[in-house]
PDB file of C-alpha atoms and ligand atoms in Angstrom:
ATOM      1  CA  MET A 612      -7.491 -24.285 -19.807  1.00  0.00           C
ATOM      2  CA  ALA A 613      -8.133 -22.459 -23.164  1.00  0.00           C
ATOM      3  CA  THR A 614      -9.794 -19.578 -21.124  1.00  0.00           C
ATOM      4  CA  ARG A 615      -6.775 -19.209 -19.012  1.00  0.00           C
ATOM      5  CA  ASP A 616      -4.300 -18.974 -21.978  1.00  0.00           C
ATOM      6  CA  ALA A 617      -6.521 -16.261 -23.615  1.00  0.00           C
ATOM      7  CA  ILE A 618      -6.545 -14.231 -20.793  1.00  0.00           C
ATOM      8  CA  ASP A 619      -2.686 -14.540 -20.334  1.00  0.00           C
ATOM      9  CA  ASP A 620      -2.337 -13.482 -23.787  1.00  0.00           C
ATOM     10  CA  ARG A 621      -4.413 -10.574 -23.580  1.00  0.00           C
ATOM     11  CA  LEU A 622      -2.371  -9.034 -20.699  1.00  0.00           C
ATOM     12  CA  ARG A 623       0.930  -9.798 -22.343  1.00  0.00           C
ATOM     13  CA  GLN A 624      -0.652  -8.171 -25.699  1.00  0.00           C
ATOM     14  CA  TRP A 625      -1.599  -5.266 -23.626  1.00  0.00           C
ATOM     15  CA  ILE A 626       1.572  -4.618 -21.883  1.00  0.00           C
ATOM     16  CA  ALA A 627       3.640  -5.125 -25.394  1.00  0.00           C
ATOM     17  CA  ARG A 628       1.374  -2.529 -26.959  1.00  0.00           C
ATOM     18  CA  HIS A 629       2.541   0.470 -24.710  1.00  0.00           C
ATOM     19  CA  ARG A 630       5.868   2.066 -24.279  1.00  0.00           C
ATOM     20  CA  ARG A 631       5.176   4.395 -21.299  1.00  0.00           C
ATOM     21  CA  VAL A 632       3.017   2.694 -18.594  1.00  0.00           C
ATOM     22  CA  PHE A 633       2.101   4.165 -15.489  1.00  0.00           C
ATOM     23  CA  ALA A 634       1.309   1.518 -12.926  1.00  0.00           C
ATOM     24  CA  LEU A 635      -0.646   1.879  -9.772  1.00  0.00           C
ATOM     25  CA  THR A 636      -0.249  -1.082  -7.029  1.00  0.00           C
ATOM     26  CA  GLY A 637      -2.183  -1.590  -3.967  1.00  0.00           C
ATOM     27  CA  ALA A 638      -2.423  -4.221  -1.123  1.00  0.00           C
ATOM     28  CA  GLY A 639      -3.034  -7.283  -3.563  1.00  0.00           C
ATOM     29  CA  CYS A 640       0.649  -7.073  -4.492  1.00  0.00           C
ATOM     30  CA  SER A 641       1.876  -7.415  -1.179  1.00  0.00           C
ATOM     31  CA  THR A 642      -0.518 -10.280   0.264  1.00  0.00           C
ATOM     32  CA  ALA A 643       1.725 -13.214  -1.070  1.00  0.00           C
ATOM     33  CA  SER A 644       4.651 -11.542   1.135  1.00  0.00           C
ATOM     34  CA  GLY A 645       2.530 -12.085   3.989  1.00  0.00           C
ATOM     35  CA  ILE A 646       1.106  -8.758   4.468  1.00  0.00           C
ATOM     36  CA  PRO A 647      -2.548  -8.917   5.161  1.00  0.00           C
ATOM     37  CA  ASP A 648      -4.853  -6.816   2.833  1.00  0.00           C
ATOM     38  CA  TYR A 649      -7.630  -5.172   5.040  1.00  0.00           C
ATOM     39  CA  ARG A 650     -10.465  -5.467   2.402  1.00  0.00           C
ATOM     40  CA  ASP A 651     -12.264  -8.414   0.985  1.00  0.00           C
ATOM     41  CA  ASP A 652     -13.022  -9.338  -2.716  1.00  0.00           C
ATOM     42  CA  ARG A 653     -15.919  -6.918  -2.520  1.00  0.00           C
ATOM     43  CA  GLY A 654     -13.779  -4.024  -1.193  1.00  0.00           C
ATOM     44  CA  GLU A 655     -15.158  -4.220   2.118  1.00  0.00           C
ATOM     45  CA  TRP A 656     -13.173  -4.042   5.355  1.00  0.00           C
ATOM     46  CA  LYS A 657     -12.252  -7.496   6.692  1.00  0.00           C
ATOM     47  CA  ARG A 658     -11.717  -6.386  10.176  1.00  0.00           C
ATOM     48  CA  ARG A 659     -12.166  -3.124  12.030  1.00  0.00           C
ATOM     49  CA  ALA A 660     -11.840   0.009  10.003  1.00  0.00           C
ATOM     50  CA  PRO A 661      -8.469   1.525  10.141  1.00  0.00           C
ATOM     51  CA  VAL A 662      -7.598   4.541  12.354  1.00  0.00           C
ATOM     52  CA  MET A 663      -8.554   8.069  11.446  1.00  0.00           C
ATOM     53  CA  ILE A 664      -6.157  10.861  11.802  1.00  0.00           C
ATOM     54  CA  GLN A 665      -8.481  12.876  13.796  1.00  0.00           C
ATOM     55  CA  ALA A 666      -9.075  10.382  16.444  1.00  0.00           C
ATOM     56  CA  PHE A 667      -5.195   9.376  16.479  1.00  0.00           C
ATOM     57  CA  ARG A 668      -4.518  12.932  17.107  1.00  0.00           C
ATOM     58  CA  THR A 669      -7.057  13.849  20.101  1.00  0.00           C
ATOM     59  CA  GLN A 670      -8.045  10.415  21.640  1.00  0.00           C
ATOM     60  CA  PRO A 671      -5.046   9.055  23.874  1.00  0.00           C
ATOM     61  CA  ALA A 672      -6.867   5.472  23.761  1.00  0.00           C
ATOM     62  CA  VAL A 673      -6.961   5.392  20.151  1.00  0.00           C
ATOM     63  CA  TYR A 674      -3.393   6.781  19.863  1.00  0.00           C
ATOM     64  CA  ARG A 675      -2.213   4.040  22.234  1.00  0.00           C
ATOM     65  CA  ARG A 676      -4.227   1.160  20.610  1.00  0.00           C
ATOM     66  CA  TYR A 677      -2.378   2.021  17.257  1.00  0.00           C
ATOM     67  CA  TRP A 678       0.958   1.906  18.520  1.00  0.00           C
ATOM     68  CA  ALA A 679       0.226  -1.367  20.648  1.00  0.00           C
ATOM     69  CA  ARG A 680      -1.002  -3.010  17.522  1.00  0.00           C
ATOM     70  CA  ALA A 681       1.756  -1.540  15.366  1.00  0.00           C
ATOM     71  CA  CYS A 682       4.338  -2.738  17.824  1.00  0.00           C
ATOM     72  CA  ALA A 683       3.065  -6.232  17.879  1.00  0.00           C
ATOM     73  CA  GLY A 684       2.761  -6.360  14.098  1.00  0.00           C
ATOM     74  CA  TRP A 685       6.343  -5.125  13.219  1.00  0.00           C
ATOM     75  CA  PRO A 686       8.168  -8.386  13.510  1.00  0.00           C
ATOM     76  CA  ARG A 687       5.845  -9.749  10.920  1.00  0.00           C
ATOM     77  CA  LEU A 688       6.249  -6.628   8.683  1.00  0.00           C
ATOM     78  CA  THR A 689      10.133  -6.793   8.870  1.00  0.00           C
ATOM     79  CA  ALA A 690       9.984 -10.619   8.189  1.00  0.00           C
ATOM     80  CA  ALA A 691       8.138  -9.780   4.736  1.00  0.00           C
ATOM     81  CA  ALA A 692      10.130 -10.191   1.521  1.00  0.00           C
ATOM     82  CA  PRO A 693       9.521  -9.051  -1.973  1.00  0.00           C
ATOM     83  CA  ASN A 694       7.196 -11.678  -4.196  1.00  0.00           C
ATOM     84  CA  ALA A 695       6.626 -12.327  -7.704  1.00  0.00           C
ATOM     85  CA  ALA A 696       4.466  -9.254  -8.158  1.00  0.00           C
ATOM     86  CA  HIS A 697       7.289  -6.912  -7.024  1.00  0.00           C
ATOM     87  CA  ARG A 698       9.877  -8.805  -9.183  1.00  0.00           C
ATOM     88  CA  ALA A 699       7.847  -8.610 -12.289  1.00  0.00           C
ATOM     89  CA  PHE A 700       7.422  -4.775 -11.876  1.00  0.00           C
ATOM     90  CA  ALA A 701      11.208  -4.359 -11.303  1.00  0.00           C
ATOM     91  CA  ALA A 702      11.871  -6.641 -14.539  1.00  0.00           C
ATOM     92  CA  TRP A 703       9.311  -4.488 -16.475  1.00  0.00           C
ATOM     93  CA  GLU A 704      10.849  -1.234 -15.520  1.00  0.00           C
ATOM     94  CA  ALA A 705      14.307  -2.676 -16.675  1.00  0.00           C
ATOM     95  CA  ALA A 706      12.649  -3.663 -19.722  1.00  0.00           C
ATOM     96  CA  GLY A 707      11.976  -0.169 -20.554  1.00  0.00           C
ATOM     97  CA  SER A 708       8.120   0.323 -20.966  1.00  0.00           C
ATOM     98  CA  LEU A 709       7.112   0.748 -17.269  1.00  0.00           C
ATOM     99  CA  SER A 710       7.676   4.648 -16.844  1.00  0.00           C
ATOM    100  CA  GLN A 711       6.300   5.137 -13.246  1.00  0.00           C
ATOM    101  CA  LEU A 712       5.267   2.801 -10.515  1.00  0.00           C
ATOM    102  CA  VAL A 713       2.984   4.453  -7.928  1.00  0.00           C
ATOM    103  CA  THR A 714       2.133   2.366  -5.049  1.00  0.00           C
ATOM    104  CA  GLN A 715      -0.481   2.614  -2.165  1.00  0.00           C
ATOM    105  CA  ASN A 716       1.589   0.098  -0.081  1.00  0.00           C
ATOM    106  CA  VAL A 717       3.773   1.514   2.514  1.00  0.00           C
ATOM    107  CA  ASP A 718       6.049  -1.395   2.847  1.00  0.00           C
ATOM    108  CA  ARG A 719       8.883  -0.631   0.608  1.00  0.00           C
ATOM    109  CA  LEU A 720       9.029  -3.995  -0.977  1.00  0.00           C
ATOM    110  CA  HIS A 721       8.882  -2.592  -4.632  1.00  0.00           C
ATOM    111  CA  GLN A 722      12.054  -0.613  -3.807  1.00  0.00           C
ATOM    112  CA  ARG A 723      13.414  -3.774  -2.382  1.00  0.00           C
ATOM    113  CA  ALA A 724      12.681  -5.915  -5.612  1.00  0.00           C
ATOM    114  CA  GLY A 725      14.868  -3.387  -7.411  1.00  0.00           C
ATOM    115  CA  SER A 726      11.986  -0.956  -8.791  1.00  0.00           C
ATOM    116  CA  ARG A 727      13.615   2.607  -9.203  1.00  0.00           C
ATOM    117  CA  ALA A 728      10.905   5.027 -10.426  1.00  0.00           C
ATOM    118  CA  VAL A 729       8.390   4.445  -7.368  1.00  0.00           C
ATOM    119  CA  ILE A 730       6.270   7.047  -5.619  1.00  0.00           C
ATOM    120  CA  ASP A 731       4.982   5.937  -2.237  1.00  0.00           C
ATOM    121  CA  LEU A 732       1.685   7.424  -2.636  1.00  0.00           C
ATOM    122  CA  HIS A 733       0.731   7.047   1.117  1.00  0.00           C
ATOM    123  CA  GLY A 734       4.201   7.058   2.507  1.00  0.00           C
ATOM    124  CA  ARG A 735       6.395   4.604   3.960  1.00  0.00           C
ATOM    125  CA  LEU A 736       5.965   2.594   7.323  1.00  0.00           C
ATOM    126  CA  ASP A 737       9.606   2.505   8.139  1.00  0.00           C
ATOM    127  CA  VAL A 738      10.106   6.116   8.878  1.00  0.00           C
ATOM    128  CA  VAL A 739       8.217   7.817  12.032  1.00  0.00           C
ATOM    129  CA  VAL A 740       7.688  11.541  12.179  1.00  0.00           C
ATOM    130  CA  CYS A 741       6.676  13.876  15.281  1.00  0.00           C
ATOM    131  CA  LEU A 742       3.630  15.801  14.834  1.00  0.00           C
ATOM    132  CA  SER A 743       4.827  18.570  16.854  1.00  0.00           C
ATOM    133  CA  CYS A 744       8.673  19.171  16.164  1.00  0.00           C
ATOM    134  CA  GLY A 745       8.789  17.357  12.870  1.00  0.00           C
ATOM    135  CA  ASP A 746      11.743  15.366  14.013  1.00  0.00           C
ATOM    136  CA  VAL A 747      12.174  12.341  11.650  1.00  0.00           C
ATOM    137  CA  THR A 748      13.329   8.695  13.007  1.00  0.00           C
ATOM    138  CA  ALA A 749      13.608   5.290  11.901  1.00  0.00           C
ATOM    139  CA  ARG A 750      10.740   2.922  12.844  1.00  0.00           C
ATOM    140  CA  ALA A 751      13.290   0.252  13.798  1.00  0.00           C
ATOM    141  CA  ALA A 752      14.715   2.233  16.418  1.00  0.00           C
ATOM    142  CA  LEU A 753      11.442   3.287  17.781  1.00  0.00           C
ATOM    143  CA  GLN A 754      10.457  -0.621  18.044  1.00  0.00           C
ATOM    144  CA  GLU A 755      13.489  -1.111  20.258  1.00  0.00           C
ATOM    145  CA  ALA A 756      12.439   1.949  22.363  1.00  0.00           C
ATOM    146  CA  MET A 757       8.848   0.431  22.626  1.00  0.00           C
ATOM    147  CA  ALA A 758      10.082  -3.060  23.544  1.00  0.00           C
ATOM    148  CA  ALA A 759      12.198  -1.585  26.246  1.00  0.00           C
ATOM    149  CA  ALA A 760       9.355   0.655  27.649  1.00  0.00           C
ATOM    150  CA  ASN A 761       7.101  -2.304  27.592  1.00  0.00           C
ATOM    151  CA  PRO A 762       9.189  -5.454  28.579  1.00  0.00           C
ATOM    152  CA  LEU A 763       6.132  -7.521  29.966  1.00  0.00           C
ATOM    153  CA  TRP A 764       3.601  -6.458  27.417  1.00  0.00           C
ATOM    154  CA  ARG A 765       5.836  -7.334  24.651  1.00  0.00           C
ATOM    155  CA  ALA A 766       5.979 -10.796  25.727  1.00  0.00           C
ATOM    156  CA  GLU A 767       2.023 -11.015  25.956  1.00  0.00           C
ATOM    157  CA  ALA A 768       1.437  -9.618  22.432  1.00  0.00           C
ATOM    158  CA  ALA A 769       4.116 -11.961  20.974  1.00  0.00           C
ATOM    159  CA  THR A 770       1.587 -14.811  21.500  1.00  0.00           C
ATOM    160  CA  ALA A 771      -0.951 -13.189  18.974  1.00  0.00           C
ATOM    161  CA  PRO A 772      -1.353 -15.424  16.005  1.00  0.00           C
ATOM    162  CA  ASP A 773      -1.617 -12.327  13.656  1.00  0.00           C
ATOM    163  CA  GLY A 774       0.889  -9.635  14.026  1.00  0.00           C
ATOM    164  CA  ASP A 775      -1.829  -6.579  13.816  1.00  0.00           C
ATOM    165  CA  ALA A 776      -4.683  -9.015  14.982  1.00  0.00           C
ATOM    166  CA  ASP A 777      -6.935  -7.531  17.412  1.00  0.00           C
ATOM    167  CA  ILE A 778      -5.484  -7.416  20.849  1.00  0.00           C
ATOM    168  CA  ASP A 779      -7.281  -7.588  24.162  1.00  0.00           C
ATOM    169  CA  ASP A 780      -8.284  -4.249  25.461  1.00  0.00           C
ATOM    170  CA  ALA A 781      -6.720  -5.131  28.774  1.00  0.00           C
ATOM    171  CA  VAL A 782      -3.493  -5.674  26.901  1.00  0.00           C
ATOM    172  CA  VAL A 783      -3.826  -2.626  25.013  1.00  0.00           C
ATOM    173  CA  GLU A 784      -4.394  -0.563  28.158  1.00  0.00           C
ATOM    174  CA  ALA A 785      -1.145  -1.860  29.592  1.00  0.00           C
ATOM    175  CA  PHE A 786       0.868  -0.649  26.716  1.00  0.00           C
ATOM    176  CA  ALA A 787       3.019   2.566  27.254  1.00  0.00           C
ATOM    177  CA  ALA A 788       2.756   4.501  23.931  1.00  0.00           C
ATOM    178  CA  PRO A 789       5.730   6.115  22.582  1.00  0.00           C
ATOM    179  CA  ARG A 790       6.431   9.830  22.223  1.00  0.00           C
ATOM    180  CA  CYS A 791       8.858  12.119  20.420  1.00  0.00           C
ATOM    181  CA  GLU A 792      12.120  11.610  22.242  1.00  0.00           C
ATOM    182  CA  ARG A 793      13.018  15.334  21.390  1.00  0.00           C
ATOM    183  CA  CYS A 794      10.011  17.230  22.386  1.00  0.00           C
ATOM    184  CA  GLY A 795       7.389  14.543  24.014  1.00  0.00           C
ATOM    185  CA  GLY A 796       4.862  15.227  21.141  1.00  0.00           C
ATOM    186  CA  LEU A 797       2.958  12.786  19.403  1.00  0.00           C
ATOM    187  CA  ILE A 798       4.537  10.527  16.641  1.00  0.00           C
ATOM    188  CA  LYS A 799       3.270   8.892  13.715  1.00  0.00           C
ATOM    189  CA  PRO A 800       4.480   6.593  11.153  1.00  0.00           C
ATOM    190  CA  ASP A 801       5.255   8.641   7.857  1.00  0.00           C
ATOM    191  CA  VAL A 802       2.207   7.384   6.206  1.00  0.00           C
ATOM    192  CA  VAL A 803      -1.024   9.021   5.064  1.00  0.00           C
ATOM    193  CA  PHE A 804      -3.730   7.971   7.461  1.00  0.00           C
ATOM    194  CA  PHE A 805      -7.425   7.966   6.563  1.00  0.00           C
ATOM    195  CA  GLY A 806      -8.674  11.524   6.923  1.00  0.00           C
ATOM    196  CA  GLU A 807      -5.417  12.936   5.682  1.00  0.00           C
ATOM    197  CA  ASN A 808      -4.403  14.173   2.021  1.00  0.00           C
ATOM    198  CA  VAL A 809      -1.534  13.071   0.205  1.00  0.00           C
ATOM    199  CA  PRO A 810       1.238  15.704   0.194  1.00  0.00           C
ATOM    200  CA  ARG A 811       0.751  18.116  -2.640  1.00  0.00           C
ATOM    201  CA  ASP A 812       4.205  17.591  -4.242  1.00  0.00           C
ATOM    202  CA  ARG A 813       3.867  13.991  -4.184  1.00  0.00           C
ATOM    203  CA  TYR A 814       0.587  14.107  -5.776  1.00  0.00           C
ATOM    204  CA  ALA A 815       1.895  16.603  -8.361  1.00  0.00           C
ATOM    205  CA  HIS A 816       4.922  14.380  -9.179  1.00  0.00           C
ATOM    206  CA  ALA A 817       2.357  11.387  -9.819  1.00  0.00           C
ATOM    207  CA  CYS A 818       0.208  13.661 -12.079  1.00  0.00           C
ATOM    208  CA  GLU A 819       3.070  14.642 -13.986  1.00  0.00           C
ATOM    209  CA  SER A 820       4.042  11.129 -14.565  1.00  0.00           C
ATOM    210  CA  LEU A 821       0.541  10.196 -15.614  1.00  0.00           C
ATOM    211  CA  ALA A 822       0.253  13.116 -18.229  1.00  0.00           C
ATOM    212  CA  ASN A 823       3.513  11.602 -19.725  1.00  0.00           C
ATOM    213  CA  ALA A 824       2.347   8.071 -19.886  1.00  0.00           C
ATOM    214  CA  ASP A 825       0.327   6.354 -22.552  1.00  0.00           C
ATOM    215  CA  ALA A 826      -1.426   3.697 -20.681  1.00  0.00           C
ATOM    216  CA  LEU A 827      -2.520   2.871 -17.018  1.00  0.00           C
ATOM    217  CA  LEU A 828      -2.276  -0.398 -15.406  1.00  0.00           C
ATOM    218  CA  VAL A 829      -3.816  -1.153 -11.852  1.00  0.00           C
ATOM    219  CA  ALA A 830      -2.703  -4.100 -10.191  1.00  0.00           C
ATOM    220  CA  GLY A 831      -3.818  -5.524  -6.711  1.00  0.00           C
ATOM    221  CA  SER A 832      -5.995  -2.636  -5.628  1.00  0.00           C
ATOM    222  CA  SER A 833      -9.867  -2.506  -5.398  1.00  0.00           C
ATOM    223  CA  LEU A 834      -9.475   1.263  -5.872  1.00  0.00           C
ATOM    224  CA  MET A 835     -11.772   2.014  -2.929  1.00  0.00           C
ATOM    225  CA  VAL A 836      -9.317   4.792  -1.556  1.00  0.00           C
ATOM    226  CA  TYR A 837     -10.018   7.908  -3.525  1.00  0.00           C
ATOM    227  CA  SER A 838      -6.337   9.064  -3.614  1.00  0.00           C
ATOM    228  CA  GLY A 839      -5.690   5.930  -6.038  1.00  0.00           C
ATOM    229  CA  PHE A 840      -9.014   5.749  -7.702  1.00  0.00           C
ATOM    230  CA  ARG A 841      -8.540   9.575  -8.974  1.00  0.00           C
ATOM    231  CA  PHE A 842      -5.706   8.360 -11.070  1.00  0.00           C
ATOM    232  CA  VAL A 843      -7.874   6.112 -13.044  1.00  0.00           C
ATOM    233  CA  ARG A 844     -10.401   8.928 -13.616  1.00  0.00           C
ATOM    234  CA  LEU A 845      -7.610  11.301 -14.729  1.00  0.00           C
ATOM    235  CA  ALA A 846      -6.297   8.458 -17.138  1.00  0.00           C
ATOM    236  CA  HIS A 847      -9.950   7.976 -18.367  1.00  0.00           C
ATOM    237  CA  GLU A 848     -10.363  11.558 -18.833  1.00  0.00           C
ATOM    238  CA  ALA A 849      -7.093  11.868 -20.808  1.00  0.00           C
ATOM    239  CA  GLY A 850      -8.265   9.106 -23.022  1.00  0.00           C
ATOM    240  CA  LEU A 851      -5.665   6.617 -21.766  1.00  0.00           C
ATOM    241  CA  PRO A 852      -6.153   2.875 -22.199  1.00  0.00           C
ATOM    242  CA  ILE A 853      -6.681   1.349 -18.519  1.00  0.00           C
ATOM    243  CA  ALA A 854      -5.945  -2.428 -17.523  1.00  0.00           C
ATOM    244  CA  ILE A 855      -6.750  -3.805 -14.219  1.00  0.00           C
ATOM    245  CA  VAL A 856      -5.311  -7.012 -12.760  1.00  0.00           C
ATOM    246  CA  ASN A 857      -7.209  -7.657  -9.440  1.00  0.00           C
ATOM    247  CA  ARG A 858      -8.823 -10.539  -7.437  1.00  0.00           C
ATOM    248  CA  GLY A 859     -12.342  -9.159  -6.928  1.00  0.00           C
ATOM    249  CA  ARG A 860     -14.185  -6.190  -8.330  1.00  0.00           C
ATOM    250  CA  THR A 861     -12.707  -2.643  -8.373  1.00  0.00           C
ATOM    251  CA  ARG A 862     -14.108   0.885  -8.491  1.00  0.00           C
ATOM    252  CA  GLY A 863     -12.547   1.194 -11.788  1.00  0.00           C
ATOM    253  CA  ASP A 864     -13.931  -1.853 -13.585  1.00  0.00           C
ATOM    254  CA  ASP A 865     -16.285   0.302 -15.861  1.00  0.00           C
ATOM    255  CA  LEU A 866     -13.489   2.491 -17.069  1.00  0.00           C
ATOM    256  CA  ALA A 867     -10.953  -0.450 -17.933  1.00  0.00           C
ATOM    257  CA  GLU A 868     -10.482  -1.853 -21.408  1.00  0.00           C
ATOM    258  CA  LEU A 869      -9.034  -4.826 -19.833  1.00  0.00           C
ATOM    259  CA  LYS A 870      -9.783  -6.594 -16.500  1.00  0.00           C
ATOM    260  CA  ILE A 871      -8.106  -9.614 -15.216  1.00  0.00           C
ATOM    261  CA  GLU A 872      -9.615 -11.361 -12.100  1.00  0.00           C
ATOM    262  CA  ASP A 873      -6.443 -13.133 -10.856  1.00  0.00           C
ATOM    263  CA  ASP A 874      -3.159 -12.990  -8.802  1.00  0.00           C
ATOM    264  CA  VAL A 875      -1.099 -10.277 -10.059  1.00  0.00           C
ATOM    265  CA  GLY A 876       2.242 -11.955  -9.351  1.00  0.00           C
ATOM    266  CA  SER A 877       1.656 -15.122 -11.808  1.00  0.00           C
ATOM    267  CA  ARG A 878      -0.089 -13.162 -14.473  1.00  0.00           C
ATOM    268  CA  LEU A 879       2.311 -10.202 -14.628  1.00  0.00           C
ATOM    269  CA  THR A 880       5.556 -12.493 -14.269  1.00  0.00           C
ATOM    270  CA  GLU A 881       4.201 -14.367 -17.697  1.00  0.00           C
ATOM    271  CA  ALA A 882       3.482 -11.120 -19.430  1.00  0.00           C
ATOM    272  CA  VAL A 883       6.680  -9.340 -18.515  1.00  0.00           C
ATOM    273  CA  ALA A 884       8.744 -12.558 -19.288  1.00  0.00           C
ATOM    274  CA  ALA A 885       7.520 -11.877 -22.904  1.00  0.00           C
ATOM    275  CA  LEU A 886       9.070  -8.617 -23.274  1.00  0.00           C
ATOM    276  CA  ALA A 887      12.730  -9.904 -22.939  1.00  0.00           C
TER     277      ALA A 887
HETATM  278 ZN1  LIG E1007       9.050  16.141  18.523  1.00  0.00          ZN
END
């Protein structure tokens, strides 16, 4: 018990020491909301690797499988609500010493918890964009269109225990993949796929915020994706103190002055409560 108290105190002290913290969050912040993390404690894929943008654009079977799984997983995503980690970040921002939150998550749960200064580094899942004409639509409306176009399929997929779980290939093949209603082009959620870069303006905005920060906190990310890890490298090069709260090892452990191996929600809630 003494060890646990000592660790809690280190995080509280670290947070209390800094006035303009830049925080980077990842999947570990959303698992308690029921949104699965795709990597295990060692940063390895738990299931099959995610879709690469090139395959999504060029292989109809990959495109169809992506949308079939996304259609099946949507109810679970919309049922997710912010958890203690999201609430702690919102409270921290309100307390004044969290200056910028950059999240690798695409679920918008930070915003729903009340965080305002948020950059969705990898985009947002609730918006869909046409790769041909650029038309932007709501993912919720697309869900209704997909359900209407696949009435029997929907009944089958609903029996899957896990929303984004592996669906039988035969079931995927029966799925009518959606197309842009305006031009018939391929459509994609407004998220950064593997093989794509973070949009330049968004990255520049995050870098500017980091330049104005006095410390970096990473929460719930193994930092296996370079677009997140590069902020840790930039902070290290700028001489900023770095703290990491994550279950399992991360790619930035060697650069951090403080590493807490635990659940983000409980640890951050305790540390932020002390600011009030
Ligand atoms: Zn279009």
